[in-house]
Short mmCIF file of C-alpha atoms in Angstrom, two decimals:
data_model
loop_
_atom_site.label_atom_id
_atom_site.label_comp_id
_atom_site.label_asym_id
_atom_site.label_seq_id
_atom_site.Cartn_x
_atom_site.Cartn_y
_atom_site.Cartn_z
CA MET R 1 98.40 329.64 124.53
CA ALA R 2 98.66 326.15 126.04
CA HIS R 3 96.60 323.44 124.34
CA ILE R 4 93.58 322.12 126.26
CA GLU R 5 91.78 318.96 125.22
CA SER R 6 88.08 319.07 126.10
CA THR R 7 84.85 317.16 125.66
CA GLY R 8 83.12 320.47 124.89
CA ASN R 9 79.82 321.68 126.31
CA ILE R 10 81.45 322.69 129.58
CA PRO R 11 79.40 325.51 131.13
CA LYS R 12 80.85 328.76 132.43
CA LYS R 13 79.02 328.54 135.74
CA MET R 14 78.30 325.74 138.22
CA LYS R 15 76.62 325.11 141.55
CA ALA R 16 78.94 324.69 144.53
CA VAL R 17 78.88 324.80 148.32
CA VAL R 18 81.15 327.59 149.56
CA ASN R 19 82.59 327.78 153.07
CA TYR R 20 82.78 331.40 154.26
CA ALA R 21 83.11 330.91 158.04
CA PRO R 22 82.16 328.46 160.80
CA GLY R 23 78.45 327.77 160.39
CA ASP R 24 78.32 329.67 157.11
CA PHE R 25 78.26 327.23 154.18
CA ARG R 26 76.25 328.48 151.19
CA LEU R 27 75.07 326.90 147.95
CA GLU R 28 76.07 329.38 145.24
CA GLU R 29 76.64 329.73 141.52
CA VAL R 30 80.35 330.15 140.84
CA ASP R 31 82.73 329.99 137.88
CA VAL R 32 83.71 326.59 136.54
CA PRO R 33 87.49 326.27 137.16
CA GLU R 34 89.84 326.98 134.29
CA ILE R 35 92.80 324.64 133.83
CA GLY R 36 96.36 325.10 132.68
CA PRO R 37 99.24 322.82 131.63
CA GLU R 38 99.28 319.39 133.31
CA GLU R 39 95.94 320.11 135.00
CA VAL R 40 92.71 318.12 134.86
CA LEU R 41 89.04 319.12 135.00
CA ILE R 42 86.47 316.57 136.17
CA LYS R 43 82.70 316.61 136.29
CA VAL R 44 82.15 315.49 139.88
CA GLY R 45 80.24 312.23 140.28
CA GLY R 46 80.02 312.40 144.07
CA CYS R 47 81.83 313.59 147.17
CA GLY R 48 81.67 312.15 150.67
CA ILE R 49 81.12 314.25 153.77
CA CYS R 50 84.07 313.73 156.12
CA ALA R 51 84.03 314.23 159.89
CA GLY R 52 86.59 316.94 159.14
CA ASP R 53 83.99 318.77 157.05
CA VAL R 54 81.56 318.68 159.96
CA LYS R 55 84.25 319.94 162.35
CA THR R 56 85.13 322.69 159.89
CA PHE R 57 81.48 323.75 159.80
CA HIS R 58 81.43 323.94 163.60
CA GLY R 59 84.68 325.90 163.82
CA ALA R 60 87.05 323.35 165.36
CA ALA R 61 90.14 325.12 166.70
CA ARG R 62 92.46 322.59 165.08
CA ILE R 63 91.13 323.69 161.69
CA TRP R 64 90.30 327.37 162.11
CA GLY R 65 93.35 328.39 164.14
CA GLY R 66 91.96 328.85 167.65
CA ASP R 67 93.70 327.89 170.93
CA GLY R 68 97.12 328.70 169.47
CA GLN R 69 96.68 326.39 166.47
CA PRO R 70 97.67 327.68 163.01
CA ALA R 71 94.74 328.41 160.71
CA TYR R 72 94.28 325.55 158.28
CA VAL R 73 91.15 326.54 156.37
CA LYS R 74 91.40 329.65 154.20
CA PRO R 75 87.91 330.75 153.17
CA PRO R 76 86.05 331.33 151.03
CA VAL R 77 86.64 327.83 149.70
CA ILE R 78 84.64 324.92 148.29
CA PRO R 79 84.85 321.99 150.78
CA GLY R 80 85.14 318.29 150.01
CA HIS R 81 88.05 315.86 149.62
CA GLU R 82 86.37 312.44 149.15
CA PHE R 83 85.47 312.82 145.48
CA TYR R 84 85.56 311.19 142.07
CA GLY R 85 84.46 312.30 138.64
CA LYS R 86 84.65 312.00 134.85
CA VAL R 87 87.54 313.68 133.04
CA VAL R 88 86.12 316.42 130.78
CA ALA R 89 89.23 318.51 130.06
CA LEU R 90 92.98 317.93 130.04
CA GLY R 91 95.66 320.59 130.06
CA GLU R 92 98.74 320.21 127.90
CA GLY R 93 100.82 317.27 129.15
CA ALA R 94 98.21 316.02 131.64
CA SER R 95 97.18 312.96 129.64
CA LYS R 96 100.75 311.68 129.40
CA LYS R 97 101.61 312.59 133.01
CA TYR R 98 98.63 310.83 134.59
CA GLY R 99 97.65 308.23 132.00
CA LEU R 100 94.22 309.84 131.66
CA LYS R 101 92.04 310.46 128.64
CA LEU R 102 88.74 312.26 128.18
CA GLY R 103 85.84 310.23 129.54
CA ASP R 104 87.92 308.34 132.12
CA TRP R 105 86.71 308.19 135.70
CA ALA R 106 89.33 309.45 138.13
CA THR R 107 90.09 310.63 141.63
CA SER R 108 92.92 312.60 143.22
CA GLU R 109 94.65 312.17 146.55
CA GLN R 110 93.45 314.68 149.12
CA ILE R 111 96.82 316.43 149.46
CA ILE R 112 98.32 318.50 146.65
CA PRO R 113 102.06 318.39 147.39
CA CYS R 114 104.24 321.31 146.37
CA GLY R 115 106.92 319.00 144.98
CA ILE R 116 109.84 321.16 146.13
CA CYS R 117 109.89 321.20 149.94
CA ARG R 118 112.18 319.00 152.03
CA TYR R 119 109.48 316.34 152.53
CA CYS R 120 108.35 316.20 148.92
CA LEU R 121 111.93 315.85 147.68
CA ARG R 122 112.40 312.89 150.02
CA GLY R 123 109.23 311.18 148.79
CA GLU R 124 107.41 312.06 152.02
CA TYR R 125 104.85 314.10 150.09
CA TRP R 126 102.00 313.51 152.56
CA MET R 127 103.86 315.71 155.06
CA CYS R 128 104.42 318.49 152.49
CA GLU R 129 105.37 321.71 154.27
CA VAL R 130 102.91 323.78 152.19
CA HIS R 131 100.24 321.16 152.79
CA ASN R 132 97.41 322.17 150.50
CA ILE R 133 94.46 319.81 150.84
CA TYR R 134 91.37 319.88 148.65
CA GLY R 135 88.51 321.69 150.33
CA TYR R 136 90.49 323.92 152.68
CA GLN R 137 92.55 326.46 150.72
CA LYS R 138 90.94 328.70 148.11
CA HIS R 139 92.32 328.66 144.53
CA ASP R 140 95.07 326.18 145.38
CA ALA R 141 92.71 323.39 146.38
CA GLU R 142 88.99 323.92 145.83
CA GLY R 143 87.08 320.79 146.82
CA GLY R 144 84.43 318.42 145.54
CA PHE R 145 81.18 319.90 146.89
CA ALA R 146 80.65 321.21 143.36
CA GLU R 147 79.66 320.20 139.84
CA TYR R 148 83.20 320.56 138.45
CA MET R 149 86.64 320.38 139.99
CA ARG R 150 90.23 321.17 138.98
CA PHE R 151 93.20 318.93 139.72
CA PRO R 152 96.31 321.17 139.90
CA ALA R 153 99.57 320.29 138.15
CA THR R 154 101.23 318.77 141.23
CA ALA R 155 98.20 316.68 142.22
CA ARG R 156 98.48 312.89 142.57
CA ASN R 157 95.72 311.58 140.31
CA HIS R 158 94.46 308.04 139.84
CA LYS R 159 92.38 306.53 137.05
CA LEU R 160 89.56 304.26 138.19
CA PRO R 161 89.78 300.92 136.36
CA GLU R 162 87.17 299.51 134.03
CA GLY R 163 84.29 298.00 135.98
CA PHE R 164 85.00 299.88 139.19
CA PRO R 165 81.77 300.32 141.24
CA LEU R 166 81.54 304.10 140.94
CA HIS R 167 79.00 304.60 143.71
CA MET R 168 81.68 303.33 146.11
CA ALA R 169 84.37 305.71 144.83
CA PRO R 170 83.86 308.30 147.62
CA TYR R 171 85.16 305.63 150.00
CA ILE R 172 88.58 305.48 148.31
CA GLU R 173 89.96 308.41 150.32
CA PRO R 174 88.83 307.19 153.78
CA LEU R 175 90.01 303.67 152.96
CA GLY R 176 93.40 304.98 151.82
CA CYS R 177 93.80 306.70 155.20
CA ALA R 178 92.71 303.54 157.00
CA ILE R 179 95.25 301.42 155.12
CA HIS R 180 98.04 303.80 156.10
CA ALA R 181 97.04 303.65 159.78
CA VAL R 182 97.04 299.85 159.71
CA GLU R 183 100.42 299.80 158.00
CA ARG R 184 101.75 302.09 160.74
CA ALA R 185 100.53 299.57 163.32
CA ASP R 186 102.86 296.86 161.96
CA ILE R 187 100.38 294.12 162.88
CA GLN R 188 101.84 290.66 163.48
CA LEU R 189 100.07 287.30 163.28
CA ASP R 190 100.07 286.77 167.05
CA ASP R 191 98.79 290.26 167.93
CA VAL R 192 95.63 291.22 169.76
CA VAL R 193 94.46 294.32 167.88
CA VAL R 194 91.90 296.88 169.02
CA ILE R 195 90.25 299.39 166.66
CA ALA R 196 88.59 302.15 168.70
CA GLY R 197 86.05 304.30 166.85
CA ILE R 198 84.12 302.43 164.18
CA GLY R 199 83.11 305.15 161.76
CA PRO R 200 83.97 305.21 158.05
CA LEU R 201 87.69 305.19 158.84
CA GLY R 202 87.33 302.59 161.57
CA PHE R 203 85.46 300.23 159.25
CA GLY R 204 88.28 300.57 156.74
CA MET R 205 90.88 299.93 159.44
CA LEU R 206 88.93 296.92 160.67
CA GLN R 207 88.69 295.30 157.25
CA THR R 208 92.31 296.08 156.38
CA ALA R 209 93.51 294.73 159.74
CA ARG R 210 91.47 291.58 159.05
CA LEU R 211 93.61 291.03 155.95
CA LYS R 212 96.64 290.96 158.28
CA ASN R 213 95.03 288.00 160.09
CA PRO R 214 95.91 288.89 163.72
CA LYS R 215 95.16 286.47 166.54
CA LEU R 216 92.27 288.56 167.84
CA LEU R 217 90.61 291.62 166.29
CA ILE R 218 88.40 293.76 168.55
CA ALA R 219 86.15 296.68 167.57
CA ILE R 220 85.10 299.30 170.14
CA ASP R 221 82.32 301.84 169.60
CA ALA R 222 79.39 303.35 171.48
CA LYS R 223 76.89 302.77 168.65
CA GLU R 224 75.34 299.29 168.62
CA LYS R 225 74.41 299.42 164.92
CA ARG R 226 78.03 299.99 164.02
CA LEU R 227 79.18 297.18 166.29
CA ASN R 228 76.71 294.80 164.64
CA LEU R 229 78.10 295.71 161.22
CA ALA R 230 81.66 295.36 162.56
CA LYS R 231 80.87 291.70 163.38
CA GLU R 232 79.83 291.14 159.78
CA LEU R 233 82.96 292.86 158.43
CA GLY R 234 85.55 290.89 160.34
CA ALA R 235 85.68 291.73 164.05
CA ASP R 236 86.21 288.72 166.31
CA LEU R 237 84.75 290.65 169.24
CA VAL R 238 82.88 293.94 169.64
CA MET R 239 82.63 296.06 172.79
CA ASN R 240 80.60 299.07 173.86
CA PRO R 241 82.42 301.26 176.43
CA LEU R 242 79.08 302.65 177.62
CA LYS R 243 77.92 299.17 178.61
CA GLU R 244 81.02 297.41 179.91
CA ASP R 245 84.52 297.98 181.24
CA VAL R 246 86.37 297.48 177.96
CA VAL R 247 89.82 297.91 179.51
CA ALA R 248 89.19 295.17 182.05
CA LYS R 249 87.68 292.90 179.41
CA VAL R 250 90.66 293.24 177.06
CA LYS R 251 93.05 292.55 179.91
CA ASP R 252 91.03 289.47 180.91
CA LEU R 253 91.36 288.21 177.35
CA THR R 254 95.13 288.67 177.39
CA ASP R 255 96.11 287.18 180.76
CA GLY R 256 96.21 290.66 182.26
CA TYR R 257 98.77 292.07 179.82
CA GLY R 258 96.61 294.15 177.46
CA CYS R 259 96.36 294.42 173.69
CA ASP R 260 99.44 294.49 171.47
CA VAL R 261 98.08 297.15 169.08
CA TYR R 262 95.58 299.95 169.70
CA ILE R 263 94.41 302.09 166.77
CA HIS R 264 92.39 305.15 167.77
CA ALA R 265 90.05 306.77 165.25
CA SER R 266 87.23 308.27 167.30
CA GLY R 267 88.59 311.78 167.91
CA ASN R 268 87.37 311.51 171.50
CA PRO R 269 89.95 312.25 174.24
CA LYS R 270 88.45 309.43 176.33
CA GLY R 271 89.66 307.02 173.67
CA VAL R 272 93.25 308.09 174.34
CA HIS R 273 93.01 307.27 178.06
CA GLN R 274 91.22 304.05 177.23
CA GLY R 275 94.00 303.01 174.88
CA MET R 276 96.84 303.91 177.22
CA ASN R 277 95.29 301.82 179.98
CA MET R 278 94.38 298.95 177.68
CA ILE R 279 97.63 298.52 175.78
CA ARG R 280 100.38 296.23 177.07
CA LYS R 281 103.92 297.24 177.91
CA LEU R 282 105.95 297.76 174.72
CA GLY R 283 102.70 297.90 172.74
CA ARG R 284 102.04 299.97 169.62
CA TYR R 285 99.55 302.84 169.77
CA VAL R 286 98.47 304.45 166.47
CA GLU R 287 96.61 307.79 166.53
CA PHE R 288 94.43 308.82 163.62
CA SER R 289 92.07 311.51 164.90
CA VAL R 290 91.27 315.18 164.62
CA PHE R 291 90.34 316.32 168.13
CA ASN R 292 87.95 319.12 169.01
CA GLU R 293 89.68 319.69 172.35
CA PRO R 294 93.09 319.06 173.95
CA THR R 295 93.76 315.68 175.53
CA LEU R 296 95.39 315.69 178.96
CA LEU R 297 97.46 312.65 179.88
CA ASP R 298 100.07 311.66 182.43
CA TRP R 299 102.92 310.93 180.06
CA SER R 300 104.65 308.74 182.64
CA ILE R 301 102.62 305.83 181.30
CA ILE R 302 104.24 306.25 177.87
CA GLY R 303 107.82 306.04 179.08
CA ASP R 304 108.32 305.14 182.73
CA VAL R 305 105.42 302.68 183.03
CA LYS R 306 105.00 300.92 179.68
CA GLU R 307 107.51 302.24 177.13
CA ILE R 308 104.74 302.41 174.57
CA GLU R 309 105.55 303.01 170.92
CA ILE R 310 103.31 305.86 169.73
CA ARG R 311 102.85 306.36 166.00
CA GLY R 312 100.86 309.03 164.26
CA ALA R 313 99.04 308.32 161.00
CA HIS R 314 98.28 311.14 158.58
CA LEU R 315 96.48 310.92 155.23
CA SER R 316 97.07 308.11 152.75
CA PRO R 317 100.60 308.02 151.31
CA TYR R 318 101.02 305.51 148.48
CA THR R 319 97.79 303.71 149.46
CA TYR R 320 95.28 304.84 146.79
CA PRO R 321 96.15 301.98 144.38
CA ALA R 322 95.57 299.44 147.15
CA ALA R 323 92.33 301.14 148.24
CA ILE R 324 91.01 301.11 144.67
CA ARG R 325 91.98 297.45 144.25
CA PHE R 326 90.51 296.37 147.61
CA ILE R 327 87.15 297.93 146.75
CA GLN R 328 87.06 296.58 143.20
CA GLU R 329 88.01 293.05 144.29
CA GLY R 330 85.62 293.07 147.25
CA LYS R 331 88.38 292.61 149.83
CA VAL R 332 86.96 295.68 151.57
CA LYS R 333 83.19 296.00 151.44
CA ALA R 334 81.86 299.54 151.09
CA GLU R 335 78.22 298.79 150.26
CA ASP R 336 77.05 299.03 153.87
CA ILE R 337 79.39 301.92 154.73
CA ILE R 338 78.06 304.37 152.13
CA THR R 339 74.60 304.64 153.63
CA HIS R 340 73.11 307.86 152.22
CA GLU R 341 73.26 310.05 149.13
CA PHE R 342 71.88 313.59 148.86
CA PRO R 343 71.80 316.03 145.96
CA LEU R 344 74.15 318.97 146.38
CA VAL R 345 71.22 321.31 147.02
CA GLU R 346 70.45 319.30 150.18
CA PHE R 347 73.97 319.57 151.59
CA GLU R 348 72.68 320.89 154.93
CA LYS R 349 70.57 317.77 155.44
CA GLY R 350 73.55 315.62 154.53
CA MET R 351 75.83 317.45 156.96
CA GLU R 352 73.31 317.10 159.78
CA LEU R 353 72.90 313.37 159.16
CA ALA R 354 76.67 312.85 158.96
CA GLU R 355 77.20 314.71 162.23
CA LYS R 356 74.68 312.67 164.21
CA GLY R 357 75.87 309.36 162.82
CA ASP R 358 72.99 307.43 164.38
CA GLU R 359 71.45 306.33 161.11
CA SER R 360 74.37 307.01 158.78
CA ILE R 361 77.98 305.98 158.34
CA LYS R 362 79.18 307.67 155.14
CA VAL R 363 77.03 310.36 153.52
CA VAL R 364 77.71 311.36 149.91
CA LEU R 365 76.70 314.53 148.06
CA VAL R 366 75.86 314.07 144.38
CA PRO R 367 75.90 317.17 142.13
#
């Protein structure tokens, strides 16, 4: 039998939110995960509610397999992929593999790569063909809406350094994604950059883009509270598309040319049209959204009209160390982004608040 190092006093049962179907999330008592070689068990300290969790709850086709899309979620499964926790058990070889010891605080990247597909073998693990992500596939990747959580043997785990502000740890995953999107944008010093959709991801993109020091950094959102915070966190200008013609305004600011970089993170199809009209010829458009509905577009603008460079951005490859460092050093401020915490038993209230987004930005569940 493989050796397991443990703190002891780990219960057999735990409370967890279980996703059975769209609209059917239940708080239940389930078994605490068992671990094997090179696996890790954490006692969850907190887990953020992602927009993807809300869309899963409402049965988005992109996630549940409607409208010709492949099914992504495989219930019943415990949701949650923005988590952190204290290491309470280590399978044989896990301590050496991950540099972890009992009592450490740790997190794990949202994707659990298979390690053997074409993409993993090339180091492109975030596009793993199997593509297990915590919170969507039962057994392979149970998530963090629970008291305990297992990190499988192929997971990419990260120790949180001494002195890390733990209450901000649920923001590591969104920030890692934001950093990747900004890196994909290849921002230059003379660029006019637009971030469209200032939610948790957008705030991370905004602050990371600020570190690139572009000529002009613009934030676009329909919520005034978020725009006010965007000013404090580095935006040179903020715009509300419900109150002004943002395309015309950006063109006026750029002698009629348009912005050099447009990063879209709202998930709203209108943001795609807005970006295509706002961006200059030969500009760079970065898409980081999960859409609830198809987006229709005359593709002539991409090639024949503007020759736009379109780049997707998916997950957070190789960015967790930077995200952890940015938060710890205060280069990215998360205090005002994590706005609410709820106990796990009040997950429904947390989901509702996260969905509306009027009073909240990032909502965290605490077991």
